[in-house]
Short mmCIF file of C-alpha atoms and ligand atoms in Angstrom, two decimals:
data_model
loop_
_atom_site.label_atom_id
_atom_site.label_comp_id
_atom_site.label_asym_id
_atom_site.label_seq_id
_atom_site.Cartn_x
_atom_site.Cartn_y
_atom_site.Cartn_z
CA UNK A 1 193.42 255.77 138.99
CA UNK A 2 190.53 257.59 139.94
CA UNK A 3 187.27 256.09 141.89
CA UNK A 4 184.36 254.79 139.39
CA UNK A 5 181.39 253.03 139.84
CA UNK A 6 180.39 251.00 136.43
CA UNK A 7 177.47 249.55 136.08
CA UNK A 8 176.27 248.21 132.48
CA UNK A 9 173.30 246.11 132.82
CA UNK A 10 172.52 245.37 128.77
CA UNK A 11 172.26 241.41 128.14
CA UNK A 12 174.23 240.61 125.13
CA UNK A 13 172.87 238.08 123.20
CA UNK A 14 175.80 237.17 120.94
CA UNK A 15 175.84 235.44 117.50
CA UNK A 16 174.34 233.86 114.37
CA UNK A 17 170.52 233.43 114.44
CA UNK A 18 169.87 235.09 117.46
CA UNK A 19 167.67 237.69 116.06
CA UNK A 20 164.98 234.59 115.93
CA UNK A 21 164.80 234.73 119.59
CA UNK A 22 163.68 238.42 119.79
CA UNK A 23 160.56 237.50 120.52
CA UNK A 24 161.34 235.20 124.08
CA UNK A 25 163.68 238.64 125.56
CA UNK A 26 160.36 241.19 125.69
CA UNK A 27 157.82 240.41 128.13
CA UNK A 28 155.71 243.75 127.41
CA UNK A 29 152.53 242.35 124.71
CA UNK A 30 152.57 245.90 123.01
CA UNK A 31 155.83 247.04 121.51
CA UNK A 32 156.86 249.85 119.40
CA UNK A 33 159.28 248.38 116.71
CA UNK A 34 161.28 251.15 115.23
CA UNK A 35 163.43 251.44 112.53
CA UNK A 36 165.53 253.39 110.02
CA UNK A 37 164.92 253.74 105.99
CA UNK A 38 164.35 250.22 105.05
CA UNK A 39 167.95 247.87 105.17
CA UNK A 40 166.20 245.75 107.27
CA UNK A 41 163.76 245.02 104.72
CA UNK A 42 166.06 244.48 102.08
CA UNK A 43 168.12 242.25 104.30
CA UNK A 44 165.54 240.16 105.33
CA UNK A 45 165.78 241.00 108.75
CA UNK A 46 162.31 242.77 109.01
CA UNK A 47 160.39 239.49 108.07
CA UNK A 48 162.57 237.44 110.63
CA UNK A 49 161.60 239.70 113.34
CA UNK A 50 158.20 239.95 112.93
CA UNK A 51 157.96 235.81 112.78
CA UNK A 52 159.87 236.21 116.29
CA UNK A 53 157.09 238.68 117.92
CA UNK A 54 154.08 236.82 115.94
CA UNK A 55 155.60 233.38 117.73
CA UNK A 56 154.67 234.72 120.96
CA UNK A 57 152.06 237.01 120.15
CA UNK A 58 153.23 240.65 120.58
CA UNK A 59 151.56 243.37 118.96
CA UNK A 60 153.60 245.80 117.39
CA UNK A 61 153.41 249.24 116.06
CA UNK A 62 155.71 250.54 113.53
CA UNK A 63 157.69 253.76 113.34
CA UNK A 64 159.67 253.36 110.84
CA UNK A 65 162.11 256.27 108.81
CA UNK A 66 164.52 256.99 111.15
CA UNK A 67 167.83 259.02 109.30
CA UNK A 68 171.33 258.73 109.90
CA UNK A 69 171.68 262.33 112.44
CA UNK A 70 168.08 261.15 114.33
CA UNK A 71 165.75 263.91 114.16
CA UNK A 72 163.79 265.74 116.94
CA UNK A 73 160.61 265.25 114.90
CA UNK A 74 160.56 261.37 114.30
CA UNK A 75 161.17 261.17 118.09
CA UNK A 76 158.39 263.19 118.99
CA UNK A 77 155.95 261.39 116.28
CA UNK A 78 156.94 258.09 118.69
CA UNK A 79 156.57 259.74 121.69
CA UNK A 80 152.71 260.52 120.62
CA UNK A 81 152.51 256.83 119.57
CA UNK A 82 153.33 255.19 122.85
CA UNK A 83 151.40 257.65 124.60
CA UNK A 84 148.33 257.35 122.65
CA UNK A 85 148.60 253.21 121.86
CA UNK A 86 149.53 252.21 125.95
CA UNK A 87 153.24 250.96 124.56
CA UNK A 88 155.37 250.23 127.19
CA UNK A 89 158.30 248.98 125.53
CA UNK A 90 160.52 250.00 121.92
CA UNK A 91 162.56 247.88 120.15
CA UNK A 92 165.00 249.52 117.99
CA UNK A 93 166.40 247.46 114.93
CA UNK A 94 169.05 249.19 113.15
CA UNK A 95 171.81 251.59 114.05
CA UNK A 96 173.32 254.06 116.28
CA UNK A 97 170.50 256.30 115.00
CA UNK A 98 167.67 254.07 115.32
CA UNK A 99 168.44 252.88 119.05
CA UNK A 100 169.25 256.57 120.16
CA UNK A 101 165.76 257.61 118.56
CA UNK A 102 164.11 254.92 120.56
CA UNK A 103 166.07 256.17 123.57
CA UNK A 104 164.68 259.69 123.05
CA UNK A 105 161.02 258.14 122.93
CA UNK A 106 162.02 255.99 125.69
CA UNK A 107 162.93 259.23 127.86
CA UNK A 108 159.94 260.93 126.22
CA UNK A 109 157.26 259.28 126.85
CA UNK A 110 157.18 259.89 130.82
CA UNK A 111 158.08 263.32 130.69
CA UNK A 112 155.32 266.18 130.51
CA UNK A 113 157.60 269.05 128.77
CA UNK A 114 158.55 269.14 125.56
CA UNK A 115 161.52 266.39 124.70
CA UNK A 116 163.83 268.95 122.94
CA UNK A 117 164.32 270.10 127.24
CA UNK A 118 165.66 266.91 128.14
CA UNK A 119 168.62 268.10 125.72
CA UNK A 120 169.04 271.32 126.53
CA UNK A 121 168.59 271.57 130.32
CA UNK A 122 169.73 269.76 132.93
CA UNK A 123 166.90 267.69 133.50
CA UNK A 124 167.33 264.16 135.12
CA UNK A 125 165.58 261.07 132.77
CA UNK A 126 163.05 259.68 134.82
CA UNK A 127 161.24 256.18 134.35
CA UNK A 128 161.92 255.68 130.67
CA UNK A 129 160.45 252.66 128.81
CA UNK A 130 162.60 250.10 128.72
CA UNK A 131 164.28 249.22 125.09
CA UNK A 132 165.84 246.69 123.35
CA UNK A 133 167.95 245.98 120.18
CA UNK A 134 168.81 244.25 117.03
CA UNK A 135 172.31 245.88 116.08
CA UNK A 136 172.62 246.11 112.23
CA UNK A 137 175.76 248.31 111.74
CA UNK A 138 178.98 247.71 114.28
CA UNK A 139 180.11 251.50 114.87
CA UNK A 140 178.24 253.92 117.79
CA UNK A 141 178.04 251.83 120.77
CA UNK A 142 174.79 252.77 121.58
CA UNK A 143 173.18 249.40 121.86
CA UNK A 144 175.11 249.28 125.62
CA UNK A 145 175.77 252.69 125.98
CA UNK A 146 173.73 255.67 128.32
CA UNK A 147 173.29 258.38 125.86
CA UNK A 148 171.03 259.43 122.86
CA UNK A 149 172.62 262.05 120.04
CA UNK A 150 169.06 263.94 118.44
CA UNK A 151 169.12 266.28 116.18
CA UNK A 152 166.88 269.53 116.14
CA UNK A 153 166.62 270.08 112.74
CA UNK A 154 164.72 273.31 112.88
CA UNK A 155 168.21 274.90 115.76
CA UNK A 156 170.70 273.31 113.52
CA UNK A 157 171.93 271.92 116.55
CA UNK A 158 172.72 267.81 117.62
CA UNK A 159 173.02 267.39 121.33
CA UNK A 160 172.95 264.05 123.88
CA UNK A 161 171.30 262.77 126.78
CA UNK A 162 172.63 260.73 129.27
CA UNK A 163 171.80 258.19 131.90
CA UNK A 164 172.25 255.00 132.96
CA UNK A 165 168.40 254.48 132.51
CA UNK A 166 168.72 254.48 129.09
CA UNK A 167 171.26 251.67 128.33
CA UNK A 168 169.12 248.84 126.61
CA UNK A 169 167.50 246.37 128.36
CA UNK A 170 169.39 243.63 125.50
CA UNK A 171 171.53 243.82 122.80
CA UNK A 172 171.08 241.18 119.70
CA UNK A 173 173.88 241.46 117.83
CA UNK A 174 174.48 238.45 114.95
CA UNK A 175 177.74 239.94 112.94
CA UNK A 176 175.86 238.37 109.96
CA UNK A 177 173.46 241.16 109.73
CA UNK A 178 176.36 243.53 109.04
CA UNK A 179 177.38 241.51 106.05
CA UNK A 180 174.91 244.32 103.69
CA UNK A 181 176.72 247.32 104.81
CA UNK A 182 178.20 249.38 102.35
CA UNK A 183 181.62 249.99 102.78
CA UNK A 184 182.11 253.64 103.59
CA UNK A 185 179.43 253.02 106.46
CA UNK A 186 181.44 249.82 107.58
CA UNK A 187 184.45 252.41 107.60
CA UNK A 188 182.73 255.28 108.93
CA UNK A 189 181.57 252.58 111.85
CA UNK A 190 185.36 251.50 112.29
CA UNK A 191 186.38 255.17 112.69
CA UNK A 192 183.94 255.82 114.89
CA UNK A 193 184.93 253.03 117.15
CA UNK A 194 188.04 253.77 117.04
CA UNK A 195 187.52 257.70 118.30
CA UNK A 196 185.59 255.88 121.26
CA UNK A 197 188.61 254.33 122.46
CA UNK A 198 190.47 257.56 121.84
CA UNK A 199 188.60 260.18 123.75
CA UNK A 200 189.26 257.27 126.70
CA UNK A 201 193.09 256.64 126.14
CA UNK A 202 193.82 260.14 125.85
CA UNK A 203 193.40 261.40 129.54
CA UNK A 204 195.42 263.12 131.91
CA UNK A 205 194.62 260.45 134.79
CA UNK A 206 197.75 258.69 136.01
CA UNK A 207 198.27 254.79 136.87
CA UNK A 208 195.30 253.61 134.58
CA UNK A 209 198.04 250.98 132.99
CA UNK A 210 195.13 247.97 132.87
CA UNK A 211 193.03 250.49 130.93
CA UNK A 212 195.55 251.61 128.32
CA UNK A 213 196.54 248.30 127.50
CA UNK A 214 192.73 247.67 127.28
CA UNK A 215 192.71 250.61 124.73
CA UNK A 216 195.46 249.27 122.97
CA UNK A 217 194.51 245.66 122.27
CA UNK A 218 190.78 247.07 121.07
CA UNK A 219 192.62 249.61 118.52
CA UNK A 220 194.68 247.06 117.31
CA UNK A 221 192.22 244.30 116.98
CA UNK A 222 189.88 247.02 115.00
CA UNK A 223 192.82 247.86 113.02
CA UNK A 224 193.43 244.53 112.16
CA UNK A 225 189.83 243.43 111.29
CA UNK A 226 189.37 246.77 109.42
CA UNK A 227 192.23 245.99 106.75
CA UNK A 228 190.34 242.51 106.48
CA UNK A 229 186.97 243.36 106.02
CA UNK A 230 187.24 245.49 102.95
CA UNK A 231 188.02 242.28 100.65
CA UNK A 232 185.90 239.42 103.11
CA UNK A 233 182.74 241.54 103.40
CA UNK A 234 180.85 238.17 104.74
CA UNK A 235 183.64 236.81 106.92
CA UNK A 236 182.15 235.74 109.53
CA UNK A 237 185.19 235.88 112.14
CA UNK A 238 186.07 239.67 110.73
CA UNK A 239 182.56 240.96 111.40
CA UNK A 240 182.47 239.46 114.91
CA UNK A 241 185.22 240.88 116.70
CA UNK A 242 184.89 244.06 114.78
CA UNK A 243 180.97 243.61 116.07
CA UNK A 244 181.90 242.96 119.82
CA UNK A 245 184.74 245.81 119.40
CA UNK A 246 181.86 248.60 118.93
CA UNK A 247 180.31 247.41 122.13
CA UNK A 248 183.42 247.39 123.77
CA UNK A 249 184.74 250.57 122.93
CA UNK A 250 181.32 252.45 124.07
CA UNK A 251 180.30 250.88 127.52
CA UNK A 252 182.28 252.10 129.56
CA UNK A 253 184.90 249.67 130.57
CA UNK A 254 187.46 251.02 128.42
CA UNK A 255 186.70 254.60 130.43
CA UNK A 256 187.04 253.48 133.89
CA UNK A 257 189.52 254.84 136.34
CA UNK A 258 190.19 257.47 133.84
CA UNK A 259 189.09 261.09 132.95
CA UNK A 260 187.72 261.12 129.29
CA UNK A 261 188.14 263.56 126.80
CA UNK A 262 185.03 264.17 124.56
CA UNK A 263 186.51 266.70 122.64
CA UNK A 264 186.88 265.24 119.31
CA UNK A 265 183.57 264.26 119.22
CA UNK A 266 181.43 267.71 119.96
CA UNK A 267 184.13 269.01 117.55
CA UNK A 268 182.33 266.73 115.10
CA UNK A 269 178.59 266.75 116.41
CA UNK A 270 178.56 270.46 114.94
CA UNK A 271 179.98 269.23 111.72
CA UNK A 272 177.00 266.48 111.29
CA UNK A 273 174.51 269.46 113.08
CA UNK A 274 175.56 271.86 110.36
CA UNK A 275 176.62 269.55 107.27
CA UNK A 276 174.58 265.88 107.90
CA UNK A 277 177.35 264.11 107.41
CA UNK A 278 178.04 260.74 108.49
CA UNK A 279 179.28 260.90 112.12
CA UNK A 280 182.50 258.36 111.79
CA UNK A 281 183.58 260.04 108.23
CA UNK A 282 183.62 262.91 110.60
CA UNK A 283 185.54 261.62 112.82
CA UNK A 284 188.22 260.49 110.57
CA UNK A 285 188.95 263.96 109.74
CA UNK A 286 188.80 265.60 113.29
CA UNK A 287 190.18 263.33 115.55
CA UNK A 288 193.70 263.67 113.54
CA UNK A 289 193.39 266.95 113.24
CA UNK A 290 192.68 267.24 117.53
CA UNK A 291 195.70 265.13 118.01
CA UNK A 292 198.35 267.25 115.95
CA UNK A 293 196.57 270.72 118.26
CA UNK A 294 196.69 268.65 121.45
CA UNK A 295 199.55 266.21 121.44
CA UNK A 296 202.36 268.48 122.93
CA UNK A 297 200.17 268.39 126.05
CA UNK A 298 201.56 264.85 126.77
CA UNK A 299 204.44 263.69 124.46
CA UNK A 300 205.08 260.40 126.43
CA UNK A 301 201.17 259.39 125.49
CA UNK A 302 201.49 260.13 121.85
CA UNK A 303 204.63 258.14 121.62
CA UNK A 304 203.66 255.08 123.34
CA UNK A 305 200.07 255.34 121.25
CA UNK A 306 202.39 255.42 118.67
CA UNK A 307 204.32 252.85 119.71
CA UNK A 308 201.81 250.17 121.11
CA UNK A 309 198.86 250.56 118.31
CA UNK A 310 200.68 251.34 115.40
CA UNK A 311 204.14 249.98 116.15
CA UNK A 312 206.21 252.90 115.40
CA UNK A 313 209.31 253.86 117.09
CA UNK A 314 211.52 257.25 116.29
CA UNK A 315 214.61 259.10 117.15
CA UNK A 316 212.38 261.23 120.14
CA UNK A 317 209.00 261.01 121.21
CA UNK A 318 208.00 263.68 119.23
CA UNK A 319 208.47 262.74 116.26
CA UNK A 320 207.20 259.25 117.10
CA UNK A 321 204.01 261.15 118.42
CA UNK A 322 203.34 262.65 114.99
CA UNK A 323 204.17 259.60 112.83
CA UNK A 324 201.58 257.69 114.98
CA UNK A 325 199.06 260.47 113.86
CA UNK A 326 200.08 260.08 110.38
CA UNK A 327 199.93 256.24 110.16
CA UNK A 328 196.13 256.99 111.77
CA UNK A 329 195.55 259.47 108.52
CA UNK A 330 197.11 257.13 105.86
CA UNK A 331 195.10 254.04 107.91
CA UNK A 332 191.63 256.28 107.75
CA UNK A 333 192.28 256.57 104.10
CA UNK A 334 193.24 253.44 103.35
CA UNK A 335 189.83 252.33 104.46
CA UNK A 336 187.97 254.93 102.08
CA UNK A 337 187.68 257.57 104.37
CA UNK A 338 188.05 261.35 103.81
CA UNK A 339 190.88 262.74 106.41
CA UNK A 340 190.13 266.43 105.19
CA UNK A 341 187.46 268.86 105.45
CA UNK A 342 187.91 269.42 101.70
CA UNK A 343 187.33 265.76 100.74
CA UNK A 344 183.86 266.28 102.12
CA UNK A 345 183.39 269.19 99.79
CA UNK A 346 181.64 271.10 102.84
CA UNK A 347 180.93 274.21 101.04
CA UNK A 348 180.76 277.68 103.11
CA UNK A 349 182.67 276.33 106.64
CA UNK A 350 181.14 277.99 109.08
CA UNK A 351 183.96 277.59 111.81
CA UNK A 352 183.22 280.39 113.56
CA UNK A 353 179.73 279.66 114.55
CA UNK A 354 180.42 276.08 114.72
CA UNK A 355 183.12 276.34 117.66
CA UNK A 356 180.49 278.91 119.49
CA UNK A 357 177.83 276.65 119.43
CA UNK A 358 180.26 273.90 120.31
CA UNK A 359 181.36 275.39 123.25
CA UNK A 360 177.81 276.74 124.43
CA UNK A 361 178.26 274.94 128.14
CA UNK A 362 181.62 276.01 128.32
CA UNK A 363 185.07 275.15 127.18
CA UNK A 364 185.18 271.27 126.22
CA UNK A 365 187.71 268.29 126.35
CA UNK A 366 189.60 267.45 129.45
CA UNK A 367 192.67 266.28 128.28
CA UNK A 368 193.53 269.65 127.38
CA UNK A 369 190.07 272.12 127.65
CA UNK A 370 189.80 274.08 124.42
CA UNK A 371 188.14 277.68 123.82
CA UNK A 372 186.23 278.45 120.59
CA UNK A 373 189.57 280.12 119.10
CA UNK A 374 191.17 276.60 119.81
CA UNK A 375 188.22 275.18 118.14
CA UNK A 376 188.21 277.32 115.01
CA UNK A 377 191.74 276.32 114.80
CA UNK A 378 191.63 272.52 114.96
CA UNK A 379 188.90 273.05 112.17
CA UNK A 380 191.64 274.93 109.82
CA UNK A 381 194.11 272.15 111.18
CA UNK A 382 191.26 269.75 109.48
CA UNK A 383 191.10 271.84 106.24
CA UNK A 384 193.21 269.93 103.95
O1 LIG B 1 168.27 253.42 107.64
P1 LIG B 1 168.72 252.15 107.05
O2 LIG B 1 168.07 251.80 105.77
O3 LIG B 1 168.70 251.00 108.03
O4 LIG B 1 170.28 252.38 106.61
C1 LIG B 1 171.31 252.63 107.53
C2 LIG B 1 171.82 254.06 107.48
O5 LIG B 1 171.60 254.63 106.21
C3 LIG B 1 172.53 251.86 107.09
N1 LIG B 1 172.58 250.51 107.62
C4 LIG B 1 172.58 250.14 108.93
N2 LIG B 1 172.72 248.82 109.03
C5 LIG B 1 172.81 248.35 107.76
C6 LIG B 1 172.72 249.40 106.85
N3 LIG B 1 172.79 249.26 105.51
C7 LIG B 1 172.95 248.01 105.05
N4 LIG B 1 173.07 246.92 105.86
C8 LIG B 1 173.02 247.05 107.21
N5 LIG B 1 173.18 245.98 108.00
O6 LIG B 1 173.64 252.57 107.61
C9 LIG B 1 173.32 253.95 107.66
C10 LIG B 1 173.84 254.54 108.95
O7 LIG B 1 173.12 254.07 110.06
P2 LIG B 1 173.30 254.79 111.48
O8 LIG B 1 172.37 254.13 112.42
O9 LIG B 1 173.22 256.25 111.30
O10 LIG B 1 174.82 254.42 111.82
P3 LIG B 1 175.62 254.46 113.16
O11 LIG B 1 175.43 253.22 113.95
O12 LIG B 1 176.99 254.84 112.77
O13 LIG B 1 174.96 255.62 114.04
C11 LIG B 1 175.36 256.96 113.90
C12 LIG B 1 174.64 257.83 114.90
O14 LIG B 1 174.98 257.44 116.24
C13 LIG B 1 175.38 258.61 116.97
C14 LIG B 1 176.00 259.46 115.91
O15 LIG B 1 176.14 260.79 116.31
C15 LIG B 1 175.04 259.29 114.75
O16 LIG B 1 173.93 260.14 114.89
N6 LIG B 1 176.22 258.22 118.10
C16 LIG B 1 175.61 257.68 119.17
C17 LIG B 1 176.30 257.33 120.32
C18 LIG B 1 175.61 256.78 121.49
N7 LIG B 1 174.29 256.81 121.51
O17 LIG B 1 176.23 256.34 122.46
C19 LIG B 1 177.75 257.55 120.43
C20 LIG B 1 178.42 257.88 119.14
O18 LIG B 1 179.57 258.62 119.42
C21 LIG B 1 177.61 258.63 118.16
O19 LIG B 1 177.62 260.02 118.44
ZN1 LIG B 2 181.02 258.38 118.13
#
């Protein structure tokens, strides 16, 4: 195991209702609530919150409009709000998107340059406002996590920040909220989680038994909850754990000890850079295709993923090792996910230019470290 230091300060505030108490977490009388394309509205959520923040008279300012893929330019719009109306704290109701587009204003705000640097350079965040969150959608991990994922939509490019600073100051999450989700985002959430745990469990770090079984117990529990929720949309019970599994899988605990990967997902951030498309459908078509490029790199790993999340055991590891990647493809589509590139009918692939700008900083991954030309192939790997 190698030395860590993990520190996740978020308060989780855990169950049904809770979004009534927004109001008692912020101290700051001037907020900036943000929010995506209107779910909230429909859901009823918007009108609880603002009762919250009206109960003990907080002023807010709205930014609403956030898009799945967070843009550059609705980040800087909020960055000129704050600035201009004194806010000194953002609370982000939504999704992954929403809370890392109230990160990026967060980091924004105190910093003179333009934002877009922050991403591109290696800049440290310094005093960011602090923000909180009402978790709609149980997939990114972002309402404990460090890091923002912004698009630039003008450099067809989607890159992250990351610090500690930026994990949220609270996390509200009532699993009832997620009852309105469509199912392909529910999915797209589950696969998403799921990757989390993957770029973890996959590692080349030795003795890190606590953490793999960890791993193992989150996959299966997703798995589990994921072949529930398609026919109990508003079960309660299903929506919880799969609710406290996206936290889980994205703080950091599941990581510690170990060298992470990472590859899978920059593989994908240039998909949703070039494409838009929904980050977890993404995922459900690269990380299989990673695993079949990768997996001879540790045979015993494969198997015993194999073995432990999906209960399969075979004549030699390596067949075991590619039946577990299978049942992963057949479980992805089971769900309503696409497991090809050509199921998401992305016209002209640009693989090529994809793996270049992929690897911009350098080769990526650490479980194995893969070149563009390893890149381009894991794309034709995710063809069909
Ligand atoms: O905009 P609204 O109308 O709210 O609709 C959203 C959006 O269209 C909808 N939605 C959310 N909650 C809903 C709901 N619809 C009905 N009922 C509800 N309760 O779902 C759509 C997707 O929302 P989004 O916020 O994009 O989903 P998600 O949480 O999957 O976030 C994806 C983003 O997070 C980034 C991804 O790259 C992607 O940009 N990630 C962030 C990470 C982080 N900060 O740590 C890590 C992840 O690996 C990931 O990269
Ligand atoms: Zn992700």
């Amino acid at each position: 195991m190698e030395d860590f230091t993990y520190y996740c300060p978020t308060k989780i505030i855990f169950g049904k209702g809770t979004e009534n108490k927004v109001g008692k977490e912020i101290s700051e009388k001037k907020i900036l609530l943000h929010y995506g394309g209107g779910s909230i509205k429909k859901s009823g959520l918007y009108d609880k919150v603002i009762a919250s923040l009206q109960n003990v008279g907080i002023e807010y300012v709205e930014l609403s409009g956030v898009v799945p893929n967070p843009r550059i330019s609705k980040v800087k719009e909020g960055i000129e709000i704050c600035r201009k109306q004194g806010i000194a704290f953002i609370l982000a109701v939504g999704g992954g998107s929403v809370i890392d587009s109230a990160k990026a204003i967060a980091a924004g705000v105190p910093y003179e340059g333009d934002v877009w640097d922050l991403f591109i350079k290696d800049i440290p965040i310094k005093n960011p406002l602090p923000v909180g969150v009402i978790l709609t959608i149980s997939a990114a991990g972002s309402e404990a996590s460090p890091s923002s994922v912004i698009t630039n939509e003008t450099e067809t490019r989607k890159l992250h920040i990351r610090s500690d600073l930026l994990r949220p100051k609270f996390a509200i999450m009532d699993p009832e909220l997620t009852f309105t989700l469509p199912k392909f985002q529910t999915a797209s959430g589950i696969a998403d989680m799921m990757a989390h745990v993957c770029e973890r469990y996959f590692t080349n770090t030795s003795s890190v038994d606590l953490t793999d079984k960890l791993c193992e117990a989150t996959l299966r529990s997703i798995i589990r909850n994921a072949k529930l929720v398609t026919n109990n949309p508003n079960d309660y019970e299903v929506r919880a754990n799969l609710m406290w599994a996206s936290t889980l899988a994205h703080n950091g605990l599941l990581g510690t000890g170990r060298e992470e990967d990472w590859a899978s997902h920059m593989i994908e951030h240039e998909i949703s850079a070039f494409y838009d498309v929904t980050h977890g459908a993404g995922l459900a078509v690269i990380v299989p295709a990673w695993m079949k490029y990768v997996y001879k790199q540790d045979l015993e790993r494969f198997a015993q993923f194999a073995k432990e999340v999906w209960g399969i055991e075979a004549a030699s590891k390596e067949e075991a090792a590619l039946k577990g990647i299978e049942e992963m493809k057949i479980f992805f589509r089971e769900i309503g996910l696409p497991t090809t590139l050509k199921e998401m009918e992305l016209d002209n692939q640009k693989f090529g230019e994809m793996a270049k700008a992929c690897t911009e900083r350098g080769e990526v991954g650490n479980f194995v470290k893969l070149s563009p030309a390893d890149i381009v192939k894991i794309y034709e790997l995710a063809r069909e």
